Amino acid sequence: MKPVLYFVIPCYNEQEVLPVTAPMFKTALEGMISDGMLSPDSKIMFVNDGSRDKTWSIIEQLSSEHTCFEGISLSRNRGHQNALLGGLMYAKERADVTISIDCDGQDDINASREMVAKYLEGFDVVYGVRDSRESDTFFKRTTARGFYKLMKGMGAQTVYDHADYRLMSRRALEALSEFKEVNIFLRGMVPLVGFKSTSVYYNRTPRLAGKSHYPLKKMLSLAIDGITSLSTKPIRLVTGLGFFVTLVSFAGIIWSIVQYFLDQSVAGWSSTVAIVCFLGGIQLLSLGIIGEYVGKIYLETKNRPRYIISEETEKKD
Ligand code: UDP
Ligand code: MG
């Protein structure tokens, strides 16, 4: 029995790029089917993440024209990570293996053949890693590099330069589904799932049409989510900082007592103000970081659904 592959492709307001990339996905899939690597029941599945443009009607159109296309639609925009998870969990019931990929053509679809080859060799997880970022702007490149460095420094292990282009077997997805957290950062969670994994390398090309949905603000929020959902190192850093400041203040107290006995104490207005401000700042920072985690706990305890599917494309057999 040849394995059934599902491409899982989240789409948010992608009406410009979808008509360009959909045929590319189709060609790649058909190539692998005709080469006998995959079952003819393999599919390209789009996850419409509450798009406000014509994305869903394009998906419906595609699925009515070709049996290899399928789609589900989320009830509203939930963000890339939730859309991807929703798609993967849906595909898990139908496929032996999935490949998640963005719909903008930035991730080289041809690398998926190598991924499938690795799967056939017995790997459960295959990461797509970019071997060059020349096509990204200087700004995007440096901020993205900074992002991985920050993540690593803060104790969140991720595969360097790997985004969400990856192959996962059903077994790995079953394990991933046991991770019940609401704040999801798949890049950090998949390595925790374990199993035999490897990487394939590809060139990242510019977006074929439309524009990025990851401005700096969203990247920062992804970084904060990633760090706080994977590691408690920032809290420990705050504790360390608090400890250090306490030591420094002790030295200050001893110094002021010595000055007092040496009869050299002057009206130390500026030093007092400086210390008060400094401590105030540190305290606010610490409260902020702790608050970030308390907020996460609050969200997790509510145990809300991470995605809600509202529609599916027509089934045809
Ligand atoms: N995306 C999504 N929901 C969102 C934002 C983005 O499903 O709220 C999808 C988008 O359609 C694309 C992928 O996530 O397929 C990556 O987004 P984008 O290309 O804008 O990010 P970049 O490649 O610039 O980091
Ligand atoms: Mg992109």
CSV table of N, CA and C in Angstrom, one decimal, residues 97-159:
chain,number,residue,atom,x,y,z
A,97,VAL,N,0.5,10.5,6.0
A,97,VAL,CA,1.6,11.5,6.2
A,97,VAL,C,1.2,12.8,5.7
A,98,THR,N,1.7,13.9,6.3
A,98,THR,CA,1.3,15.3,5.9
A,98,THR,C,2.5,16.1,5.7
A,99,ILE,N,2.4,17.1,4.8
A,99,ILE,CA,3.4,18.1,4.6
A,99,ILE,C,2.7,19.4,4.8
A,100,SER,N,3.2,20.3,5.7
A,100,SER,CA,2.6,21.6,5.9
A,100,SER,C,3.5,22.6,5.1
A,101,ILE,N,2.9,23.5,4.4
A,101,ILE,CA,3.6,24.4,3.6
A,101,ILE,C,2.8,25.7,3.4
A,102,ASP,N,3.5,26.8,3.3
A,102,ASP,CA,2.7,28.1,3.1
A,102,ASP,C,2.2,28.1,1.7
A,103,CYS,N,1.2,29.0,1.5
A,103,CYS,CA,0.6,28.9,0.1
A,103,CYS,C,1.2,30.0,-0.8
A,104,ASP,N,2.2,30.7,-0.3
A,104,ASP,CA,2.7,31.8,-1.1
A,104,ASP,C,3.8,31.5,-2.1
A,105,GLY,N,4.2,30.2,-2.1
A,105,GLY,CA,5.2,29.8,-3.1
A,105,GLY,C,6.6,30.1,-2.6
A,106,GLN,N,6.8,30.5,-1.3
A,106,GLN,CA,8.1,30.9,-0.8
A,106,GLN,C,8.9,29.6,-0.5
A,107,ASP,N,8.2,28.6,0.0
A,107,ASP,CA,8.9,27.4,0.3
A,107,ASP,C,8.9,26.5,-1.0
A,108,ASP,N,10.1,26.1,-1.4
A,108,ASP,CA,10.2,25.3,-2.7
A,108,ASP,C,9.5,24.0,-2.6
A,109,ILE,N,8.4,23.9,-3.4
A,109,ILE,CA,7.6,22.7,-3.4
A,109,ILE,C,8.4,21.5,-3.8
A,110,ASN,N,9.4,21.7,-4.6
A,110,ASN,CA,10.2,20.5,-5.1
A,110,ASN,C,10.9,19.8,-3.9
A,111,ALA,N,11.1,20.5,-2.8
A,111,ALA,CA,11.8,19.8,-1.7
A,111,ALA,C,10.9,18.8,-1.1
A,112,SER,N,9.6,18.8,-1.4
A,112,SER,CA,8.6,17.9,-0.8
A,112,SER,C,8.9,16.5,-1.3
A,113,ARG,N,9.5,16.4,-2.5
A,113,ARG,CA,9.8,15.0,-3.0
A,113,ARG,C,10.9,14.4,-2.1
A,114,GLU,N,11.9,15.2,-1.8
A,114,GLU,CA,12.9,14.7,-0.9
A,114,GLU,C,12.4,14.3,0.5
A,115,MET,N,11.4,15.1,0.9
A,115,MET,CA,10.8,14.8,2.2
A,115,MET,C,10.1,13.5,2.2
A,116,VAL,N,9.3,13.3,1.1
A,116,VAL,CA,8.6,12.0,1.0
A,116,VAL,C,9.6,10.8,0.9
A,117,ALA,N,10.7,11.1,0.2
A,117,ALA,CA,11.7,10.0,0.1
A,117,ALA,C,12.3,9.7,1.5
A,118,LYS,N,12.5,10.7,2.3
A,118,LYS,CA,13.0,10.5,3.7
A,118,LYS,C,11.9,9.7,4.5
A,119,TYR,N,10.7,10.1,4.3
A,119,TYR,CA,9.6,9.4,5.0
A,119,TYR,C,9.6,7.9,4.6
A,120,LEU,N,9.8,7.6,3.3
A,120,LEU,CA,9.8,6.2,2.8
A,120,LEU,C,11.0,5.5,3.4
A,121,GLU,N,12.0,6.2,3.7
A,121,GLU,CA,13.2,5.6,4.4
A,121,GLU,C,13.0,5.3,5.8
A,122,GLY,N,11.9,5.9,6.4
A,122,GLY,CA,11.5,5.6,7.8
A,122,GLY,C,11.6,6.7,8.8
A,123,PHE,N,11.7,8.0,8.3
A,123,PHE,CA,11.7,9.1,9.2
A,123,PHE,C,10.2,9.5,9.4
A,124,ASP,N,10.0,10.0,10.7
A,124,ASP,CA,8.6,10.4,11.0
A,124,ASP,C,8.4,11.9,10.9
A,125,VAL,N,9.5,12.6,11.1
A,125,VAL,CA,9.5,14.1,11.0
A,125,VAL,C,10.6,14.6,10.1
A,126,VAL,N,10.3,15.4,9.0
A,126,VAL,CA,11.3,15.9,8.2
A,126,VAL,C,11.2,17.4,8.1
A,127,TYR,N,12.2,18.1,8.6
A,127,TYR,CA,12.1,19.6,8.6
A,127,TYR,C,12.6,20.2,7.3
A,128,GLY,N,11.9,21.1,6.8
A,128,GLY,CA,12.4,21.9,5.7
A,128,GLY,C,13.2,23.0,6.2
A,129,VAL,N,14.5,23.1,5.9
A,129,VAL,CA,15.4,24.2,6.4
A,129,VAL,C,15.9,25.0,5.2
A,130,ARG,N,15.8,26.3,5.4
A,130,ARG,CA,16.2,27.2,4.3
A,130,ARG,C,17.7,27.3,4.3
A,131,ASP,N,18.3,27.1,3.1
A,131,ASP,CA,19.8,27.2,3.1
A,131,ASP,C,20.2,28.6,2.6
A,132,SER,N,19.3,29.4,2.2
A,132,SER,CA,19.7,30.8,1.9
A,132,SER,C,18.5,31.7,2.1
A,133,ARG,N,18.7,32.9,2.5
A,133,ARG,CA,17.6,33.9,2.7
A,133,ARG,C,17.8,35.1,1.8
A,134,GLU,N,18.6,34.9,0.7
A,134,GLU,CA,18.9,36.0,-0.1
A,134,GLU,C,17.7,36.7,-0.7
A,135,SER,N,16.6,36.0,-0.8
A,135,SER,CA,15.4,36.6,-1.4
A,135,SER,C,14.7,37.5,-0.4
A,136,ASP,N,14.9,37.3,0.9
A,136,ASP,CA,14.2,38.1,1.8
A,136,ASP,C,14.9,39.5,1.9
A,137,THR,N,14.2,40.5,2.4
A,137,THR,CA,14.8,41.8,2.5
A,137,THR,C,15.8,41.7,3.6
A,138,PHE,N,16.8,42.7,3.7
A,138,PHE,CA,17.8,42.7,4.7
A,138,PHE,C,17.1,42.8,6.1
A,139,PHE,N,16.0,43.6,6.2
A,139,PHE,CA,15.3,43.8,7.4
A,139,PHE,C,14.7,42.4,7.9
A,140,LYS,N,14.0,41.8,7.0
A,140,LYS,CA,13.3,40.5,7.3
A,140,LYS,C,14.4,39.5,7.8
A,141,ARG,N,15.5,39.5,7.0
A,141,ARG,CA,16.6,38.5,7.3
A,141,ARG,C,17.2,38.7,8.7
A,142,THR,N,17.5,40.0,9.0
A,142,THR,CA,18.1,40.2,10.3
A,142,THR,C,17.1,40.0,11.4
A,143,THR,N,15.9,40.4,11.2
A,143,THR,CA,14.9,40.3,12.3
A,143,THR,C,14.7,38.8,12.5
A,144,ALA,N,14.6,38.0,11.4
A,144,ALA,CA,14.3,36.6,11.6
A,144,ALA,C,15.5,35.9,12.3
A,145,ARG,N,16.7,36.2,11.9
A,145,ARG,CA,17.9,35.7,12.6
A,145,ARG,C,17.9,36.0,14.1
A,146,GLY,N,17.6,37.3,14.4
A,146,GLY,CA,17.5,37.7,15.7
A,146,GLY,C,16.5,36.9,16.5
A,147,PHE,N,15.4,36.6,15.8
A,147,PHE,CA,14.3,35.8,16.4
A,147,PHE,C,14.8,34.4,16.9
A,148,TYR,N,15.5,33.8,16.0
A,148,TYR,CA,16.0,32.4,16.4
A,148,TYR,C,17.0,32.5,17.5
A,149,LYS,N,17.9,33.6,17.5
A,149,LYS,CA,18.9,33.7,18.5
A,149,LYS,C,18.2,34.0,19.9
A,150,LEU,N,17.2,34.9,19.8
A,150,LEU,CA,16.5,35.2,21.0
A,150,LEU,C,15.8,34.0,21.6
A,151,MET,N,15.1,33.2,20.7
A,151,MET,CA,14.4,32.0,21.1
A,151,MET,C,15.4,31.0,21.8
A,152,LYS,N,16.6,30.9,21.2
A,152,LYS,CA,17.5,29.9,21.7
A,152,LYS,C,18.1,30.4,23.1
A,153,GLY,N,18.4,31.7,23.1
A,153,GLY,CA,18.9,32.3,24.4
A,153,GLY,C,17.9,32.2,25.5
A,154,MET,N,16.7,32.2,25.2
A,154,MET,CA,15.6,32.1,26.2
A,154,MET,C,15.2,30.7,26.5
A,155,GLY,N,15.9,29.7,25.9
A,155,GLY,CA,15.6,28.4,26.3
A,155,GLY,C,14.5,27.7,25.5
A,156,ALA,N,14.1,28.3,24.4
A,156,ALA,CA,13.1,27.6,23.5
A,156,ALA,C,13.9,27.0,22.3
A,157,GLN,N,14.0,25.7,22.3
A,157,GLN,CA,14.8,25.0,21.3
A,157,GLN,C,14.0,24.9,20.0
A,158,THR,N,14.5,25.4,18.9
A,158,THR,CA,13.9,25.3,17.6
A,158,THR,C,14.9,24.9,16.6
A,159,VAL,N,14.5,24.4,15.5
A,159,VAL,CA,15.4,24.0,14.4
A,159,VAL,C,15.7,25.3,13.7
